[in-house]
mmCIF file of C-alpha atoms and ligand atoms in Angstrom:
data_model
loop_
_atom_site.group_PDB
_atom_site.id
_atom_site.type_symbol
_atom_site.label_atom_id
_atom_site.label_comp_id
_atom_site.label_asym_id
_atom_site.label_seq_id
_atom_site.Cartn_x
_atom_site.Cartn_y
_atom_site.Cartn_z
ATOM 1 C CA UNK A 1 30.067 -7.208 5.161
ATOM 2 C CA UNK A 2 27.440 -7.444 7.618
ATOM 3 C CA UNK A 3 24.737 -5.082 8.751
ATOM 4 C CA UNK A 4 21.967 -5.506 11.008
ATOM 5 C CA UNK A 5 18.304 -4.749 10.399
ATOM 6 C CA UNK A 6 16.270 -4.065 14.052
ATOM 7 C CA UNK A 7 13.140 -3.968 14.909
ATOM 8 C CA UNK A 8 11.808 -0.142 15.992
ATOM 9 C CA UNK A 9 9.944 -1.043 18.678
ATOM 10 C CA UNK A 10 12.803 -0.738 21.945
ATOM 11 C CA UNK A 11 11.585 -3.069 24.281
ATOM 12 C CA UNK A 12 11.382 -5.979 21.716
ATOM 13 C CA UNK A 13 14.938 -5.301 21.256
ATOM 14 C CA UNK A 14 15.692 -6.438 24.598
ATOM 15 C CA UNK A 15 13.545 -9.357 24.453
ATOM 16 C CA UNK A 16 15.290 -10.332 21.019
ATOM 17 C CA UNK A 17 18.483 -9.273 22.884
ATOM 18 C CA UNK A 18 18.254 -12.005 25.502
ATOM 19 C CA UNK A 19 16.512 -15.134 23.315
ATOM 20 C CA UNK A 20 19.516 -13.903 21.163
ATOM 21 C CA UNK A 21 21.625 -14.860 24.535
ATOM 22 C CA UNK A 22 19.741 -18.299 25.173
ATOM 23 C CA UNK A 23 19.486 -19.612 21.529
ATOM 24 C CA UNK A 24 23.420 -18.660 21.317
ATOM 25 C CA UNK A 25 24.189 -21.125 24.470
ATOM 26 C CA UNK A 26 21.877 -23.411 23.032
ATOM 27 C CA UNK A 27 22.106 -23.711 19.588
ATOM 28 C CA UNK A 28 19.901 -26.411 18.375
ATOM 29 C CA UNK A 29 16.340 -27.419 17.347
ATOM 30 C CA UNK A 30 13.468 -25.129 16.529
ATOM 31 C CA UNK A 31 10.027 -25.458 17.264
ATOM 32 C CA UNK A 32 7.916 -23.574 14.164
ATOM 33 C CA UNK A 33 5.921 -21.901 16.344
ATOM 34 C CA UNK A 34 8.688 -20.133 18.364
ATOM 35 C CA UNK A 35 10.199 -19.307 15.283
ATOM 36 C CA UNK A 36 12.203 -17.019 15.081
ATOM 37 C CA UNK A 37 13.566 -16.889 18.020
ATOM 38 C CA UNK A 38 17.267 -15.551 17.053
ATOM 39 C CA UNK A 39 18.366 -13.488 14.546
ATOM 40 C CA UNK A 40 18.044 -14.207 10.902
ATOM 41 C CA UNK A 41 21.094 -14.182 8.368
ATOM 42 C CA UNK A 42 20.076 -13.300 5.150
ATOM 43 C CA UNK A 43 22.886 -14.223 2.874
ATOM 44 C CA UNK A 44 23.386 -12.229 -0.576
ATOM 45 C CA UNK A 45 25.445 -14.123 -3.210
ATOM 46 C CA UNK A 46 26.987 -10.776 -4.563
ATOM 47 C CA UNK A 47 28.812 -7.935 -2.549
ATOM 48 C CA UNK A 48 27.701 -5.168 -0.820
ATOM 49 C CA UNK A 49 26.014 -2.090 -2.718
ATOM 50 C CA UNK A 50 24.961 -3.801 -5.710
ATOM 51 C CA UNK A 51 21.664 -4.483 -7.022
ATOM 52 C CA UNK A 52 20.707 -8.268 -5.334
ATOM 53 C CA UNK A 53 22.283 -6.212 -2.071
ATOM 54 C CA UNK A 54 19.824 -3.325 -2.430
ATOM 55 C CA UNK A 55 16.860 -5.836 -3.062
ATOM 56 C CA UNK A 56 17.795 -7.558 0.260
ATOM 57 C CA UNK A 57 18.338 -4.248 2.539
ATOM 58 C CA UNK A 58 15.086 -2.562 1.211
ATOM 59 C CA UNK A 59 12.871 -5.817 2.122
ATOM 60 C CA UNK A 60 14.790 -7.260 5.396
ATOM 61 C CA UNK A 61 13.636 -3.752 7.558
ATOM 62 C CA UNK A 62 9.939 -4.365 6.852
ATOM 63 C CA UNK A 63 10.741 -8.571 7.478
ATOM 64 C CA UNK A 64 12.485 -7.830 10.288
ATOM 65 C CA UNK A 65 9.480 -5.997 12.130
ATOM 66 C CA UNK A 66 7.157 -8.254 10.727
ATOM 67 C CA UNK A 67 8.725 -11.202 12.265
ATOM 68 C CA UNK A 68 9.771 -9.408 15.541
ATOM 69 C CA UNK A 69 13.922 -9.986 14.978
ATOM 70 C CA UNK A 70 16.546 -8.784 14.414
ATOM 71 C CA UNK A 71 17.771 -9.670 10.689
ATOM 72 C CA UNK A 72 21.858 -9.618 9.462
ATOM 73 C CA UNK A 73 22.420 -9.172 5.757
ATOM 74 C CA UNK A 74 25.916 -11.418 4.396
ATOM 75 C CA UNK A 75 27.617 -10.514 1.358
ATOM 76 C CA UNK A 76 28.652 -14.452 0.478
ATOM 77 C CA UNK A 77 30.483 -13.309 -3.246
ATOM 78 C CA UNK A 78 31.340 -15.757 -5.344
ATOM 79 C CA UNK A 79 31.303 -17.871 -8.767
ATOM 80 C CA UNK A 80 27.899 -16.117 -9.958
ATOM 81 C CA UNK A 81 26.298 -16.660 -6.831
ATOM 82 C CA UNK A 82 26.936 -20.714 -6.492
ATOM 83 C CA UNK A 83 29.308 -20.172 -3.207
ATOM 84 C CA UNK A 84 26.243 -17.897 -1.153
ATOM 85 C CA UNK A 85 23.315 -20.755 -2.669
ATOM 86 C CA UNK A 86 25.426 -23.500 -1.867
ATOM 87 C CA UNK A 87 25.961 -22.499 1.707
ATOM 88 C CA UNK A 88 22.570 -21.583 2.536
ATOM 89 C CA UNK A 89 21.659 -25.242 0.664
ATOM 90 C CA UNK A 90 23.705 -26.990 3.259
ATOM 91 C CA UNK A 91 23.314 -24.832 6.731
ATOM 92 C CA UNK A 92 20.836 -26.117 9.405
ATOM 93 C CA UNK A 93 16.645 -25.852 7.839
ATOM 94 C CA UNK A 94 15.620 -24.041 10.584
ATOM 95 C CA UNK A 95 14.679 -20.645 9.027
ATOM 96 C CA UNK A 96 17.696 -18.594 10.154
ATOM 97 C CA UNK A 97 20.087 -18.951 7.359
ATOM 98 C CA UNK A 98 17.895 -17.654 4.016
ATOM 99 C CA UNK A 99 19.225 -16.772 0.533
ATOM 100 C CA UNK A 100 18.010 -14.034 -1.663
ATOM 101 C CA UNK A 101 18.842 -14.952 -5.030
ATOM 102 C CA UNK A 102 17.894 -13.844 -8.323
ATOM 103 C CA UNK A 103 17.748 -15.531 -12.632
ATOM 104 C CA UNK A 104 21.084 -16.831 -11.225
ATOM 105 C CA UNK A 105 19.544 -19.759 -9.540
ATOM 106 C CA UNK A 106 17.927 -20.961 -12.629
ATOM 107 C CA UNK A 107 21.422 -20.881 -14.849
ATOM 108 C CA UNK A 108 23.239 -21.974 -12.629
ATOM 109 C CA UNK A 109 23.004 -26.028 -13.464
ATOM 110 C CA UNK A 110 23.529 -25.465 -17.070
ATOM 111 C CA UNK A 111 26.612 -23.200 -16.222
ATOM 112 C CA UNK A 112 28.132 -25.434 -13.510
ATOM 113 C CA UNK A 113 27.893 -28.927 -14.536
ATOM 114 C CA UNK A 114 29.706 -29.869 -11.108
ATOM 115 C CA UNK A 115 27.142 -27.867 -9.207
ATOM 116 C CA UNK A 116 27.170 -28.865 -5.391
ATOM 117 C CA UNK A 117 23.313 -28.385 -4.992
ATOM 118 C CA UNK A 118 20.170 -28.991 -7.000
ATOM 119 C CA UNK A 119 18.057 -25.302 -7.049
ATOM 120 C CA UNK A 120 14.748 -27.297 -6.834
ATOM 121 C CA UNK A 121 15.616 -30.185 -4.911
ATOM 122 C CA UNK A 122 17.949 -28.607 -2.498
ATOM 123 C CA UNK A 123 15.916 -25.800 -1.173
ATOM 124 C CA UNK A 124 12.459 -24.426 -0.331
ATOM 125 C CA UNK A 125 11.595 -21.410 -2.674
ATOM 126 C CA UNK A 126 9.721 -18.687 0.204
ATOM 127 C CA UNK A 127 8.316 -16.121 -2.501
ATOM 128 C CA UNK A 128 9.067 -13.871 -5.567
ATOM 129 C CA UNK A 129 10.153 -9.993 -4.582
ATOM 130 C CA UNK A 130 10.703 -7.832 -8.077
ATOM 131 C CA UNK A 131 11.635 -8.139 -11.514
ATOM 132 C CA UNK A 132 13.821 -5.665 -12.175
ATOM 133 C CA UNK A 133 14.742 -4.272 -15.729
ATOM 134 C CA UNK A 134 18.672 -4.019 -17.009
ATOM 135 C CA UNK A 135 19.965 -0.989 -18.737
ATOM 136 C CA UNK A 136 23.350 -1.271 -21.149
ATOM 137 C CA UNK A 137 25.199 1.246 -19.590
ATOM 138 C CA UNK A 138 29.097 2.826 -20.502
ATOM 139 C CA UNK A 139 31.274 4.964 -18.571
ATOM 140 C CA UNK A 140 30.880 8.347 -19.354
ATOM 141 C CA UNK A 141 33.586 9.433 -21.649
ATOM 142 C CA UNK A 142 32.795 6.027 -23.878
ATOM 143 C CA UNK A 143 32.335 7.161 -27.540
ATOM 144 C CA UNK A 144 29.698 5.663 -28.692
ATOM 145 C CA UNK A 145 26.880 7.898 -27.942
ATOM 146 C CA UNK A 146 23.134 5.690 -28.560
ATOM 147 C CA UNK A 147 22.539 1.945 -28.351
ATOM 148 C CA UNK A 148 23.201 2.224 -32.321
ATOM 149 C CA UNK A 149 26.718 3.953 -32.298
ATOM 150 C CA UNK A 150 27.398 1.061 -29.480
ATOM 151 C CA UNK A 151 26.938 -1.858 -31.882
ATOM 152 C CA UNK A 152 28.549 -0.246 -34.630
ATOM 153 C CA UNK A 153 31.540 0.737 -32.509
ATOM 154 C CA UNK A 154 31.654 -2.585 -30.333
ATOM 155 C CA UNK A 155 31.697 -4.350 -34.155
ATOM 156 C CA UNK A 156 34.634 -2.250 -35.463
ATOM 157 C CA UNK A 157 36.270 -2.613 -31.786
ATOM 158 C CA UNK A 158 35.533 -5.892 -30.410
ATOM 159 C CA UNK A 159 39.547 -6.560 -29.513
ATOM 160 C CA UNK A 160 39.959 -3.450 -27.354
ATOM 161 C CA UNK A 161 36.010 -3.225 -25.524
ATOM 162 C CA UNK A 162 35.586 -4.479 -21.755
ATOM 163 C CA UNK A 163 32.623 -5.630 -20.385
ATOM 164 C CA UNK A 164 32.078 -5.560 -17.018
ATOM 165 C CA UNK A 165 29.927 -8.120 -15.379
ATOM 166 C CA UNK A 166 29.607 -10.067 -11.718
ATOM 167 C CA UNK A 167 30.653 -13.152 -12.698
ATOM 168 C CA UNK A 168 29.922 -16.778 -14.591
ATOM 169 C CA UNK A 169 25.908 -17.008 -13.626
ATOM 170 C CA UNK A 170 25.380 -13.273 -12.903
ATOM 171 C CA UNK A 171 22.925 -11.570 -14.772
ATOM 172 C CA UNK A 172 25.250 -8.847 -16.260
ATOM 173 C CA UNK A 173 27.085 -12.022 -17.538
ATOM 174 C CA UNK A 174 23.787 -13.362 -19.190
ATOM 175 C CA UNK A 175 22.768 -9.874 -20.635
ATOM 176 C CA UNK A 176 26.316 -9.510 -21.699
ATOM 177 C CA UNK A 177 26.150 -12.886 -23.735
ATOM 178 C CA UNK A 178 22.994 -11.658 -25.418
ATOM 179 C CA UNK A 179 24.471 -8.697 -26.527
ATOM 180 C CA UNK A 180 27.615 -10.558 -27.699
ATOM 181 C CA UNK A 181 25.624 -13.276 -29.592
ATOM 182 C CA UNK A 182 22.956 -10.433 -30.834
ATOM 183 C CA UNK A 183 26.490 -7.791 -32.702
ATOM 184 C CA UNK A 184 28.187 -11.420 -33.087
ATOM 185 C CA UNK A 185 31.230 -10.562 -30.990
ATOM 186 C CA UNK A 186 33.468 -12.496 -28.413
ATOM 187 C CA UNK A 187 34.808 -9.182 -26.067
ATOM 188 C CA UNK A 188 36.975 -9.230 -23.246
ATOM 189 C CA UNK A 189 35.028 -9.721 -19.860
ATOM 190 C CA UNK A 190 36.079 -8.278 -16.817
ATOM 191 C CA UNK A 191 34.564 -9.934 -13.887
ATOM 192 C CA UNK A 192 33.869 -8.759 -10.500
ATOM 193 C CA UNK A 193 32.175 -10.081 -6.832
ATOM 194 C CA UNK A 194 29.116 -7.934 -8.226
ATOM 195 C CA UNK A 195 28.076 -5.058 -9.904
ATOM 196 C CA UNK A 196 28.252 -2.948 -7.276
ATOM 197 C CA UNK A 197 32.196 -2.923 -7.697
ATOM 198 C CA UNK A 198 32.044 -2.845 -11.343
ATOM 199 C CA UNK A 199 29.917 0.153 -11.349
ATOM 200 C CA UNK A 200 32.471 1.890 -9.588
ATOM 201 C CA UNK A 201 34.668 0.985 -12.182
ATOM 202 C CA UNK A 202 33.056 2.417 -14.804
ATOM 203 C CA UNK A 203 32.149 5.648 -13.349
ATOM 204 C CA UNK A 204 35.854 5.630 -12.767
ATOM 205 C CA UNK A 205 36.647 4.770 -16.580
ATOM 206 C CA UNK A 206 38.611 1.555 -15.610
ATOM 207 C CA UNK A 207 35.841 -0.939 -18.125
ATOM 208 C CA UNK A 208 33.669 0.300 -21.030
ATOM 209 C CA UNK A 209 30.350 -1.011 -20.416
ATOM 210 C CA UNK A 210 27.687 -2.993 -19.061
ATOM 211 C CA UNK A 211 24.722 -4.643 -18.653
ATOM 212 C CA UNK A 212 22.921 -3.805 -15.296
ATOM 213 C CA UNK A 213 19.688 -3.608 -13.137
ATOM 214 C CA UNK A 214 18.467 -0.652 -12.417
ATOM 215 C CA UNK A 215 18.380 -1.060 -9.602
ATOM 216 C CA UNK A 216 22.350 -0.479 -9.224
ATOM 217 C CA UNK A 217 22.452 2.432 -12.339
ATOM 218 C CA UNK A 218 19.464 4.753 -12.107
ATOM 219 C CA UNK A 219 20.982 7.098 -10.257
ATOM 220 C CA UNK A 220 24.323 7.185 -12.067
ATOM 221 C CA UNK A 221 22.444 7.427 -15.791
ATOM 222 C CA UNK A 222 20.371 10.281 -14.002
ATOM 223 C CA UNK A 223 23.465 12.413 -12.704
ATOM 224 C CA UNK A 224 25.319 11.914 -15.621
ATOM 225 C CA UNK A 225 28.253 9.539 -13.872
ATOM 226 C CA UNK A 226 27.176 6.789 -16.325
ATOM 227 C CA UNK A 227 25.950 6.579 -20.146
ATOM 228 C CA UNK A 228 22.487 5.155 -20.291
ATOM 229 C CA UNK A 229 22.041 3.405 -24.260
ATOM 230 C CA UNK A 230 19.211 1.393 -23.381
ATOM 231 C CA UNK A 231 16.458 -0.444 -21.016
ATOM 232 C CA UNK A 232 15.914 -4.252 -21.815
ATOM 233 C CA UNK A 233 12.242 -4.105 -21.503
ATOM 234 C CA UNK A 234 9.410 -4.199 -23.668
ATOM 235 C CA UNK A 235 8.177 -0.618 -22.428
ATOM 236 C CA UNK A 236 10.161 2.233 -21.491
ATOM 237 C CA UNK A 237 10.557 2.698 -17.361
ATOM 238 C CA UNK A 238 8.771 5.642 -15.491
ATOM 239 C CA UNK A 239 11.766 6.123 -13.682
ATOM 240 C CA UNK A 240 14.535 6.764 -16.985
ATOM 241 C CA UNK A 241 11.451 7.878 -19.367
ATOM 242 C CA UNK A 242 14.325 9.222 -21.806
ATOM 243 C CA UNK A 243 16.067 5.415 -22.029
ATOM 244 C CA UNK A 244 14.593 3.873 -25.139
ATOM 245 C CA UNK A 245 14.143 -0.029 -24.807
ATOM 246 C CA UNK A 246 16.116 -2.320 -26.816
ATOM 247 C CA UNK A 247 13.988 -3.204 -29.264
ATOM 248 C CA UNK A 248 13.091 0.501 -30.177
ATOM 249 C CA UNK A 249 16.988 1.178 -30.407
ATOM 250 C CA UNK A 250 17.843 -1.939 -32.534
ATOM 251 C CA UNK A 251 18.477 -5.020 -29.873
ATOM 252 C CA UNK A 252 15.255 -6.524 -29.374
ATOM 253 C CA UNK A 253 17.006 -9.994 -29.472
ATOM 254 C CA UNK A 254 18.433 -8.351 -25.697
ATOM 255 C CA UNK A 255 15.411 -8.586 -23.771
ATOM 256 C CA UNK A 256 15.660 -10.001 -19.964
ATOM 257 C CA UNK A 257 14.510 -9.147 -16.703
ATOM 258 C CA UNK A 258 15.899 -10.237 -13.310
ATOM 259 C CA UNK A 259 13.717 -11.711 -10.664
ATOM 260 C CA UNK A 260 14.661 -12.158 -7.548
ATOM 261 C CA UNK A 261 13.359 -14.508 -4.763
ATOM 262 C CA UNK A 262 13.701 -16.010 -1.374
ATOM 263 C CA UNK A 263 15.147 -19.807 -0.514
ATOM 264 C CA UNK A 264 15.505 -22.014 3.068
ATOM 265 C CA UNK A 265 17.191 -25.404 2.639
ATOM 266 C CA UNK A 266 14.776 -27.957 1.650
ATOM 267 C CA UNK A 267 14.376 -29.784 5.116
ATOM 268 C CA UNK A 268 12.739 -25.971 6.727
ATOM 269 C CA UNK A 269 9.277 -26.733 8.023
ATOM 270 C CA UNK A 270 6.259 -25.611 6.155
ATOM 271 C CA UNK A 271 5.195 -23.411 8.985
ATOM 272 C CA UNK A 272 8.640 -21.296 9.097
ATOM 273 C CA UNK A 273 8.223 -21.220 5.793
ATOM 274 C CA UNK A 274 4.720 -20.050 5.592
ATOM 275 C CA UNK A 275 6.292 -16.786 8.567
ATOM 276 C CA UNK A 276 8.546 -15.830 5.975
ATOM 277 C CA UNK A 277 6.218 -15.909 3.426
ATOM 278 C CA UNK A 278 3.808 -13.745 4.985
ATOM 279 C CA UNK A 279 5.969 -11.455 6.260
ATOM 280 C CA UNK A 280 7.732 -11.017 2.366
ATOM 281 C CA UNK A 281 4.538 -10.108 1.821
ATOM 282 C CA UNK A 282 4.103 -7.614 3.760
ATOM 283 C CA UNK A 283 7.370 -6.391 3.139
ATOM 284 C CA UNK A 284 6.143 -5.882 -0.780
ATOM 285 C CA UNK A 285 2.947 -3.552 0.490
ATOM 286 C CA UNK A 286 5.071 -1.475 2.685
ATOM 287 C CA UNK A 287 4.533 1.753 0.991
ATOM 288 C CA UNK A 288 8.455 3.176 1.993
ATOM 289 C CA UNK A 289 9.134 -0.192 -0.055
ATOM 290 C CA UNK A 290 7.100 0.270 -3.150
ATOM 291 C CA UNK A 291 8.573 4.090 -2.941
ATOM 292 C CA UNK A 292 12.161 3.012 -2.838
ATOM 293 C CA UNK A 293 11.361 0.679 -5.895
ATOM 294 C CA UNK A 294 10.131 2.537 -7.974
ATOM 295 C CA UNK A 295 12.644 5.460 -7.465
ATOM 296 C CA UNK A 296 14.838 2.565 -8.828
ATOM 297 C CA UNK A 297 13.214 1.570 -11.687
ATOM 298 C CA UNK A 298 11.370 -1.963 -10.577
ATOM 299 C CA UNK A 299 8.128 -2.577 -8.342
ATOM 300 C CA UNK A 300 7.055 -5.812 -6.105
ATOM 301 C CA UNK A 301 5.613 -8.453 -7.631
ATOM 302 C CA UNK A 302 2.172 -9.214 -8.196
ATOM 303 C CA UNK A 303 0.677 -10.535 -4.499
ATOM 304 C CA UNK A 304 0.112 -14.008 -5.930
ATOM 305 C CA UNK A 305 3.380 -14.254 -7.180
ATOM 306 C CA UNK A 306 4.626 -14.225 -3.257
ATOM 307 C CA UNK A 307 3.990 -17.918 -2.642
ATOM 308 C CA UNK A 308 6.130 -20.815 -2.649
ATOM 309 C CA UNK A 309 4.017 -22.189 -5.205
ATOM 310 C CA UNK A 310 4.298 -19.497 -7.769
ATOM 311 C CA UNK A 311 7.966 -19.257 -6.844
ATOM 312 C CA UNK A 312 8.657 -22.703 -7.863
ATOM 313 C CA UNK A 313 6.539 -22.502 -11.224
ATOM 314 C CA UNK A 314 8.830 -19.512 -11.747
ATOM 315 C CA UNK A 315 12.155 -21.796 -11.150
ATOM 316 C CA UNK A 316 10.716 -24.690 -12.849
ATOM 317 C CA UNK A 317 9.692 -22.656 -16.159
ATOM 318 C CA UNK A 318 13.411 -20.675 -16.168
ATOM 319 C CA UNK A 319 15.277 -23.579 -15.960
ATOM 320 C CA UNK A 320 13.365 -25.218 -18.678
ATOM 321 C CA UNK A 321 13.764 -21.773 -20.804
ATOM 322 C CA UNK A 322 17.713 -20.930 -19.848
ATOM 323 C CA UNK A 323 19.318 -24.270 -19.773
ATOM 324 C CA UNK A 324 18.897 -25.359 -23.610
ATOM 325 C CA UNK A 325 20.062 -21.692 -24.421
ATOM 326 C CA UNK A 326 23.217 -21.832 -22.283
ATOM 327 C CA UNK A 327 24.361 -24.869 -23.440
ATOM 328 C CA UNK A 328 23.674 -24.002 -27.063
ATOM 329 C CA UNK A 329 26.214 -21.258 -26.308
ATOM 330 C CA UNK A 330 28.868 -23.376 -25.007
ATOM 331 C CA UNK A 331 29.004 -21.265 -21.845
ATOM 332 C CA UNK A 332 30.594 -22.908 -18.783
ATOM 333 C CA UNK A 333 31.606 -21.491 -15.335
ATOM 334 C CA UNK A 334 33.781 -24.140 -14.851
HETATM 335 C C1 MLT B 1 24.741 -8.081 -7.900
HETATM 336 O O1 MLT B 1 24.027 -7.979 -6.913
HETATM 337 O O2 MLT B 1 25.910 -7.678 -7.930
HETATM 338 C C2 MLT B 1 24.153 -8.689 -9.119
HETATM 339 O O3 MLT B 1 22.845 -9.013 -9.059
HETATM 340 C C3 MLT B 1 25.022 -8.872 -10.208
HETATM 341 C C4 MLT B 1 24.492 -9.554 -11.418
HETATM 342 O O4 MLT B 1 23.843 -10.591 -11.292
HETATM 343 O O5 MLT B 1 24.783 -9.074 -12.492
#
């Protein structure tokens, strides 16, 4: 699914409209400081509607005017998010094919031994966005009715529960695991292109429960579609006050957050990377931004934090923390 993200202003539309024209018949090398001179794909490893998809929409409006183009979201599902990284790892480094990617890109080596690109040799990181919270959610009619009555019932249960998550490297998947290894049980996973889908599944009652940003269930724990047990951060949210965190409710051992950040193949000059950069951040002080974010539970990152250099440290020092822990587990995607 593809949707396209203009700029407001009408008569850069038409200029956009016809370098759109010229760069189509002519394909080919980019000079940094025409850049960007077409439109920019911004591929999402999980499908449409779900919480990596949201991420992307909310922050490609604010790019898009920043950078003066036009900007095309792609829903690229697949294998936790390797099949979206991968292509964006091998498409031309000229700045017009970016992925938005979240914790996934830090699990994935442990998970996928065979993996066809290295996250930190493979790509240029552009900038942190958010760090989004998770919630354990269930659908509505589930029986257990507090993060307590879950465990006990999940215990007593374990051959009958589903748990929904988005796939071998997806964060549901990793929350999941947590709560597995923290009520020692092995349930039956359902997996989906993203947690968008599987959310519709369990308002529909087709799974039991999941693990899943905020950013995807705030407004189904607030209407009532969705059971809300817990939030998997040290404090309580502003925006589900009532949610009590996981260690308050008994799972402090299920603790993670999801950041999310921007990547170019590694070859991308330093000065397209360095647009994209600064027009992220700008993107992240757009008040309609911050708004939207915190209506859904999560807030931009710190402004420091929206530098290649802080993103790497961020790979770097997930990688280091994730890949001992996977592999302790056994856990393979392949
Ligand atoms: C998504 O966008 O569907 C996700 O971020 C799923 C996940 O990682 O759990």
């Amino acid at each position: 699914m593809s949707h396209i993200y203009r700029r407001r202003a009408a008569g850069a539309l038409v200029a956009s409209a016809a370098l759109l024209t010229t760069a189509a018949c002519g394909g080919g090398t980019e000079d940094a400081a025409d850049y960007p001179s077409e439109e920019i794909t911004f591929v999402v490893p999980f499908a449409a509607g779900g919480p990596t998809d949201t991420v992307t929409r909310l922050i490609a409006e604010p790019m898009s005017e920043e950078l003066g183009q036009q900007i095309v979201v792609q829903n690229v599902e697949g294998a936790g998010g390797t099949v979206a990284a991968g292509q964006v790892a091998d498409a031309e480094a000229e700045g017009y094919e970016v992925l938005i990617h979240h914790i996934g890109m830090s699990t994935a080596p442990a998970l996928y031994p065979d993996l066809a690109y290295a996250p930190l040799e493979d790509f240029k990181t552009v900038g942190l966005i958010t760090d989004v919270p998770m919630t354990i959610v269930a659908r509505s009619d589930f029986e257990p009715e507090t993060l307590e009555d879950l465990v006990t019932y999940v215990s007593d249960n374990a051959d009958t529960v589903t748990l929904a998550n988005a796939g071998i490297g997806a964060a549901s998947q990793l929350c999941g695991l947590l709560i597995e290894s923290a009520i020692d049980v092995d349930l039956t996973e359902v997996p989906y292109d993203g947690t968008g889908p599987a959310l519709t599944d369990l308002v529909g009652g087709q799974v039991d429960f999941m693990c899943d940003q905020t950013t995807n269930t705030t407004g189904q724990i607030q209407s009532g579609e969705i059971k809300g047990y817990a939030v998997t951060t040290p404090e309580r949210i502003d925006a589900l006050p009532d949610l009590p965190t996981t260690a308050e409710a008994g799972l402090a051992d299920v603790e993670v957050g999801v950041w999310h950040g921007i990547y170019v193949p590694a070859d991308t000059p330093d000065a397209i990377v360095q647009k994209l950069t600064d027009a992220l951040a700008v993107a992240l002080e757009d008040q309609g931004v911050i708004d939207e974010m915190a209506k859904l539970g999560t807030s931009p990152v710190p402004a420091d934090q929206v530098t290649p250099e802080a993103h790497t440290a961020k790979l770097e020092e997930q990688i280091d923390l994730w890949t001992p822990i996977i592999e302790d587990a056994g856990v393979t995607g392949e």
